[in-house]
PDB file of C-alpha atoms in Angstrom:
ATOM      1  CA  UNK W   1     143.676  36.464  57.236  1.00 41.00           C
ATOM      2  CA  UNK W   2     141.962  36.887  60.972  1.00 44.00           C
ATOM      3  CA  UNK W   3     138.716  34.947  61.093  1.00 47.00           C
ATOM      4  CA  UNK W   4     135.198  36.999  61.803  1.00 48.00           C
ATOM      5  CA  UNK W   5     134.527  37.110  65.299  1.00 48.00           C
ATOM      6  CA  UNK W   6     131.206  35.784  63.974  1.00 53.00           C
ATOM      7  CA  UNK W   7     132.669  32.992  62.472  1.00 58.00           C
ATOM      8  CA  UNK W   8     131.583  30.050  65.325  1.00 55.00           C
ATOM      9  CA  UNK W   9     133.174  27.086  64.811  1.00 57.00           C
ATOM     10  CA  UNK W  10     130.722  24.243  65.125  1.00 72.00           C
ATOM     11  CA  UNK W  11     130.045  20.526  65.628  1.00 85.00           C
ATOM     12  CA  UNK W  12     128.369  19.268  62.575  1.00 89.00           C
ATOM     13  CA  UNK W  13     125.376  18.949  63.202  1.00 91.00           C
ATOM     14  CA  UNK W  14     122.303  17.787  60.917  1.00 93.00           C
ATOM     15  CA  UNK W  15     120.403  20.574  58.947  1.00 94.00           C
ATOM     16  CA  UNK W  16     115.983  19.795  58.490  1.00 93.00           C
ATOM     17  CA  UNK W  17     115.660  19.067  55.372  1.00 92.00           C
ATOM     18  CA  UNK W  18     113.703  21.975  53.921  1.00 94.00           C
ATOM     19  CA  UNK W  19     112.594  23.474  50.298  1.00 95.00           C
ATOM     20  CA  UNK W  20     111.749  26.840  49.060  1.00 97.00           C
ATOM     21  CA  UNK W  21     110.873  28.899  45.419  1.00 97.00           C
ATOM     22  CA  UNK W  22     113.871  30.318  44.024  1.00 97.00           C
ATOM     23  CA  UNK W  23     114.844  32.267  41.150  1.00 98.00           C
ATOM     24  CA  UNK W  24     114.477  30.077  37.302  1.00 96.00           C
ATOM     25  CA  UNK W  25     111.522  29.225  38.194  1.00 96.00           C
ATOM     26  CA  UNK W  26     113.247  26.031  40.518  1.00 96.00           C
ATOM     27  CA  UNK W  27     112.519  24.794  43.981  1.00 96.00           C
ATOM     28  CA  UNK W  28     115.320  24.639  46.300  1.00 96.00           C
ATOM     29  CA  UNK W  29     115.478  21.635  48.458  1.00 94.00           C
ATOM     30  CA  UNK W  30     118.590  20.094  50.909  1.00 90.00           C
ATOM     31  CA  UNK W  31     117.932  17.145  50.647  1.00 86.00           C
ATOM     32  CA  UNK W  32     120.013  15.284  47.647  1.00 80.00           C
ATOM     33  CA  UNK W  33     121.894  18.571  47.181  1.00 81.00           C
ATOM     34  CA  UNK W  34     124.563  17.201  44.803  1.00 77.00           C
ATOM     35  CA  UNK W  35     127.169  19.778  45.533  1.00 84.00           C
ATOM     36  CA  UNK W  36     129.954  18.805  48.150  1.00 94.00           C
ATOM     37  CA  UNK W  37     129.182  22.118  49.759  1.00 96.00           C
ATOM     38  CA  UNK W  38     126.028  24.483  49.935  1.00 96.00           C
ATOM     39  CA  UNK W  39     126.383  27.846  50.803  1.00 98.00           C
ATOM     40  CA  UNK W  40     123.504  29.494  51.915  1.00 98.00           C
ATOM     41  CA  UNK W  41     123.690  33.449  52.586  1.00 98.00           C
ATOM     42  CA  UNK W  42     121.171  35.126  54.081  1.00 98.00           C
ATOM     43  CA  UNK W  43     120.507  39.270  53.150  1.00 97.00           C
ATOM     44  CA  UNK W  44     118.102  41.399  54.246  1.00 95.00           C
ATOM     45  CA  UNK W  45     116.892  43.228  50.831  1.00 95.00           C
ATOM     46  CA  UNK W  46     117.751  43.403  46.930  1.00 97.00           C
ATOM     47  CA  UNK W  47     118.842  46.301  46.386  1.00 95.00           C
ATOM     48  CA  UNK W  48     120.677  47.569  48.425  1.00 93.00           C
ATOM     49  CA  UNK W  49     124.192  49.026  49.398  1.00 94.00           C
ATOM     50  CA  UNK W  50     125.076  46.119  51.193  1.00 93.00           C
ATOM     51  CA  UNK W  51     123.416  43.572  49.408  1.00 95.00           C
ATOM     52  CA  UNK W  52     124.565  44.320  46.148  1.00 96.00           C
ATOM     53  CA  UNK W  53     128.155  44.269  47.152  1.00 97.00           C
ATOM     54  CA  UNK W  54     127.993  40.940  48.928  1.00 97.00           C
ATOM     55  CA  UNK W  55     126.274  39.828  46.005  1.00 98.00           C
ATOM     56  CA  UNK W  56     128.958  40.832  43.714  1.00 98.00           C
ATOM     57  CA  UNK W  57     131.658  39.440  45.845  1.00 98.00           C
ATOM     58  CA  UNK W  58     130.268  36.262  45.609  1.00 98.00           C
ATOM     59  CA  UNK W  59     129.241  36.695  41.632  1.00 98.00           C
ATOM     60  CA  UNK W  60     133.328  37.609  41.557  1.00 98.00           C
ATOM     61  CA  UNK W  61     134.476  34.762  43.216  1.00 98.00           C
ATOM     62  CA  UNK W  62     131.943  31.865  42.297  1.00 98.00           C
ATOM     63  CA  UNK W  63     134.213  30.503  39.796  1.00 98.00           C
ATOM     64  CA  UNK W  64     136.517  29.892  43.340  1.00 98.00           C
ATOM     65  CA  UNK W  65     133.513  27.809  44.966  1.00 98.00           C
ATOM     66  CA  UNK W  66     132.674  25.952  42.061  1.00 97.00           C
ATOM     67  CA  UNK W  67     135.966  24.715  41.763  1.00 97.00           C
ATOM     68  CA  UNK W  68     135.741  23.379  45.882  1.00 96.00           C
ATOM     69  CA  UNK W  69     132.868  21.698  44.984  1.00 95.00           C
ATOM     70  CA  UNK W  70     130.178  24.225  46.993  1.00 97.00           C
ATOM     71  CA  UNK W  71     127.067  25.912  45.151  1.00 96.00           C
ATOM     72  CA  UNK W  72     125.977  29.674  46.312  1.00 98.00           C
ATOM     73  CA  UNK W  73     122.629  30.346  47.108  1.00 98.00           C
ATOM     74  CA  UNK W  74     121.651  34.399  48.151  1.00 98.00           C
ATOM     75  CA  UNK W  75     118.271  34.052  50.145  1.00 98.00           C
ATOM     76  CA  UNK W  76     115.864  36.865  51.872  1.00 97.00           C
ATOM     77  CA  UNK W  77     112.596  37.588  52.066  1.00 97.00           C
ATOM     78  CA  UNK W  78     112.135  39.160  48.652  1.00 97.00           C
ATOM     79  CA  UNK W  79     109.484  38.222  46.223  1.00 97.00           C
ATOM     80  CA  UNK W  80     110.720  35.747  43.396  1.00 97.00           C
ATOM     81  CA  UNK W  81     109.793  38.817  40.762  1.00 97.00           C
ATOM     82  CA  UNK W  82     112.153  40.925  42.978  1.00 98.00           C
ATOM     83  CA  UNK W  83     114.929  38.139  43.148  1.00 97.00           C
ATOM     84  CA  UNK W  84     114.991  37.723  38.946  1.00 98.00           C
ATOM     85  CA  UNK W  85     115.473  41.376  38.557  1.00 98.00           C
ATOM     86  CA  UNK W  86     118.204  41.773  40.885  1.00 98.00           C
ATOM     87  CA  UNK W  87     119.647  38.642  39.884  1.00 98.00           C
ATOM     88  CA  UNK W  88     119.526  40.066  35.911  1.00 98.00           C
ATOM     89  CA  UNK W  89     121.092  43.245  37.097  1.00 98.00           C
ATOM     90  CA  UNK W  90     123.730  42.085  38.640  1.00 98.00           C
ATOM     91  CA  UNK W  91     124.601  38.882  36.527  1.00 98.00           C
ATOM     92  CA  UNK W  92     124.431  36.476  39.357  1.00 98.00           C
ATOM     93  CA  UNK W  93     125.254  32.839  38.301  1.00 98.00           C
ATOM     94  CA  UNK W  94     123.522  31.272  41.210  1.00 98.00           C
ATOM     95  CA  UNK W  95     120.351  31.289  42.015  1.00 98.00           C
ATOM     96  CA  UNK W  96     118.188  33.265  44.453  1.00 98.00           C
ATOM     97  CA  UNK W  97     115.936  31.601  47.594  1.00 98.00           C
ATOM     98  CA  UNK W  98     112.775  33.484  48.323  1.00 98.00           C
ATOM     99  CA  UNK W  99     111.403  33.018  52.000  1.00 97.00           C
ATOM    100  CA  UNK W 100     108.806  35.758  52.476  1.00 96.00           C
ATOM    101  CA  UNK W 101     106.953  33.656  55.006  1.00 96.00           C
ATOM    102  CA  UNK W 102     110.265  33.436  56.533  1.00 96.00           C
ATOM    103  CA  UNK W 103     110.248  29.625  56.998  1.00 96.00           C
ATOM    104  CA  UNK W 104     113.876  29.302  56.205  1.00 97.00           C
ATOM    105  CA  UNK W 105     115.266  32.674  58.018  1.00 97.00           C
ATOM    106  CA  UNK W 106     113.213  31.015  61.138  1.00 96.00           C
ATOM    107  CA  UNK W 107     114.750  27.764  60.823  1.00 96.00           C
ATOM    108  CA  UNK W 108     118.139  29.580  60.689  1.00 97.00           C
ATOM    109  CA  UNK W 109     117.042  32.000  63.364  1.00 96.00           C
ATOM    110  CA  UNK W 110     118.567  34.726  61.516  1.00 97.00           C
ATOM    111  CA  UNK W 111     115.107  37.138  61.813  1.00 94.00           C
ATOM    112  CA  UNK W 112     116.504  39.885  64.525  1.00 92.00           C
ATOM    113  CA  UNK W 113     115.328  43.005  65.292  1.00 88.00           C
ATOM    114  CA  UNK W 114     118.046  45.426  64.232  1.00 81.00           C
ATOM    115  CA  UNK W 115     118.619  49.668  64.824  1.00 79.00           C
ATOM    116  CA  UNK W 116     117.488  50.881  61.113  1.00 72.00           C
ATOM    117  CA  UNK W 117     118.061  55.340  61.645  1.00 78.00           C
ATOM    118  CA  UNK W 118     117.228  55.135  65.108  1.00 85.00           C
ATOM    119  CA  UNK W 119     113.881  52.537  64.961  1.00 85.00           C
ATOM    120  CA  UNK W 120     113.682  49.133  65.879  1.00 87.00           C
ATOM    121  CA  UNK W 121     112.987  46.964  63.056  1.00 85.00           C
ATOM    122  CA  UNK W 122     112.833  43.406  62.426  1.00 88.00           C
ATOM    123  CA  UNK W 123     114.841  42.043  59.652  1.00 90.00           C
ATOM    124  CA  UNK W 124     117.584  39.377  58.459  1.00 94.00           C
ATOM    125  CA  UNK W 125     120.600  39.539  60.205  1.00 95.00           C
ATOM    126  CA  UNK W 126     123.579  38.912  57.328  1.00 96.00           C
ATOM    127  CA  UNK W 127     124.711  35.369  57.477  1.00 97.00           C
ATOM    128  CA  UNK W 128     125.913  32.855  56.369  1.00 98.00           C
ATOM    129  CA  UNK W 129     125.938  29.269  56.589  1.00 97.00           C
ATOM    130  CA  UNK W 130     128.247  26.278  55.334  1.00 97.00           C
ATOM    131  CA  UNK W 131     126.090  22.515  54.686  1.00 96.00           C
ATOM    132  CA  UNK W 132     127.985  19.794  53.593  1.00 94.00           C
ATOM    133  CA  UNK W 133     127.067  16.827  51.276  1.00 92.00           C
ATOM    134  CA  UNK W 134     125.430  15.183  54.149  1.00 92.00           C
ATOM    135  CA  UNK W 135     123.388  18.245  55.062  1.00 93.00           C
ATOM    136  CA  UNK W 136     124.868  18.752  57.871  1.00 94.00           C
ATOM    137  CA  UNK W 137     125.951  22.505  59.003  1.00 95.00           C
ATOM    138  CA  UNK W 138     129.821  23.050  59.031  1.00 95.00           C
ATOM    139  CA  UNK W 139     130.295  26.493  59.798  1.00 96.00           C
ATOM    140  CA  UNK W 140     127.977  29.445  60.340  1.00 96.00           C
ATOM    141  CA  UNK W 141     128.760  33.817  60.245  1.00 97.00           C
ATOM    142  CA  UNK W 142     126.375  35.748  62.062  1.00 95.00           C
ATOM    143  CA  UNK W 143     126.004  39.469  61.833  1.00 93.00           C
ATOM    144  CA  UNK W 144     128.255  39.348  58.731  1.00 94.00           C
ATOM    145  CA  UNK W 145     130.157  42.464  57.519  1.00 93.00           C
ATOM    146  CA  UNK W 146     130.677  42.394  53.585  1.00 93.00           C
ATOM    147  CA  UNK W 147     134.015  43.244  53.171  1.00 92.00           C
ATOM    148  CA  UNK W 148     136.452  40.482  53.489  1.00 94.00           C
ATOM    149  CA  UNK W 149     133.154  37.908  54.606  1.00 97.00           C
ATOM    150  CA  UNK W 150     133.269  36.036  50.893  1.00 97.00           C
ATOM    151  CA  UNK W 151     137.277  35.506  51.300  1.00 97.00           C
ATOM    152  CA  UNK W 152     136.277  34.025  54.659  1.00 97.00           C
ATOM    153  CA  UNK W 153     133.840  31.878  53.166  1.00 98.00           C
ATOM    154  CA  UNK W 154     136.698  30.514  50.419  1.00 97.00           C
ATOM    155  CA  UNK W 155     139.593  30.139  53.055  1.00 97.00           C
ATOM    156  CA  UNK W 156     137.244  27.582  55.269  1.00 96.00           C
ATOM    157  CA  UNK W 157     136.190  25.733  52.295  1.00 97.00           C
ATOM    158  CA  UNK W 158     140.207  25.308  51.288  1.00 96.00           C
ATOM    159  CA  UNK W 159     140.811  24.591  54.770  1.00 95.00           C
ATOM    160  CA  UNK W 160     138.718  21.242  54.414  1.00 90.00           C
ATOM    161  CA  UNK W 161     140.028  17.678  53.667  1.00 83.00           C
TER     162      UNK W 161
END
């Protein structure tokens, strides 16, 4: 499969630690992350097109991560309320990060301000991010397109030792 242009291959490089609410009524924090890999994907707003299906791609294929050792995590600026029922709906296994003071989105400088039916409007630019054991960022997709982007994901994780 032909990488993302987005896909930027990247010096590891440490991640600030950082914690935030998330769905189950748990705190999300990097540091001590027991997984060998967190992914951490970034979406502009539950429910919708776009969201839901990258949502469901991931919900289809966590079984795939789990077994490479990484944890999912979806995370916009939705309200925790907002994040349990979209969660529910959909049957997500992972949990959701809510950032509605955008602390994390800043941090991962994925705010942007994006063409929404002609009108400039800020928002989260799709992406996704790759942190390994030692929180340090391994690989990063910016201005992600949904289809093929979870296979993506799964092909880099196989592709490490």
């Amino acid at each position: 499969m032909a990488e993302s242009p987005n896909a930027a291959p990247i010096t590891p490089t440490p991640v600030a630690p950082f914690s935030a609410p998330m769905t189950g009524g748990l705190t999300f924090e990097l540091a001590g992350r027991p997984a060998k890999y967190t992914v951490l994907y970034f979406y502009p707003k539950d429910n919708t097109p776009g969201c839901t299906t990258e949502s469901i791609n991931f919900r289809e294929a966590y079984p795939e991560f789990q077994a490479l050792g990484a944890e999912i995590y979806g995370l916009s600026r939705d309200s925790l309320r907002s994040h349990e029922n979209f969660k529910g709906k959909l049957g997500l296994p992972f949990e959701l990060i809510s950032d509605p003071d955008e602390a994390v989105c800043t941090q991962f400088n994925v705010m942007k301000m994006k063409n929404m039916y002609g009108k400039q409007v800020r928002g989260v630019e799709r992406s996704t991010f790759v942190i390994d054991a030692q929180g340090r960022l391994v690989k990063e997709w910016r201005g992600v397109k949904v289809n093929d982007h979870v296979a993506e994901v799964l092909e880099f994780l196989k592709s490490q030792p």
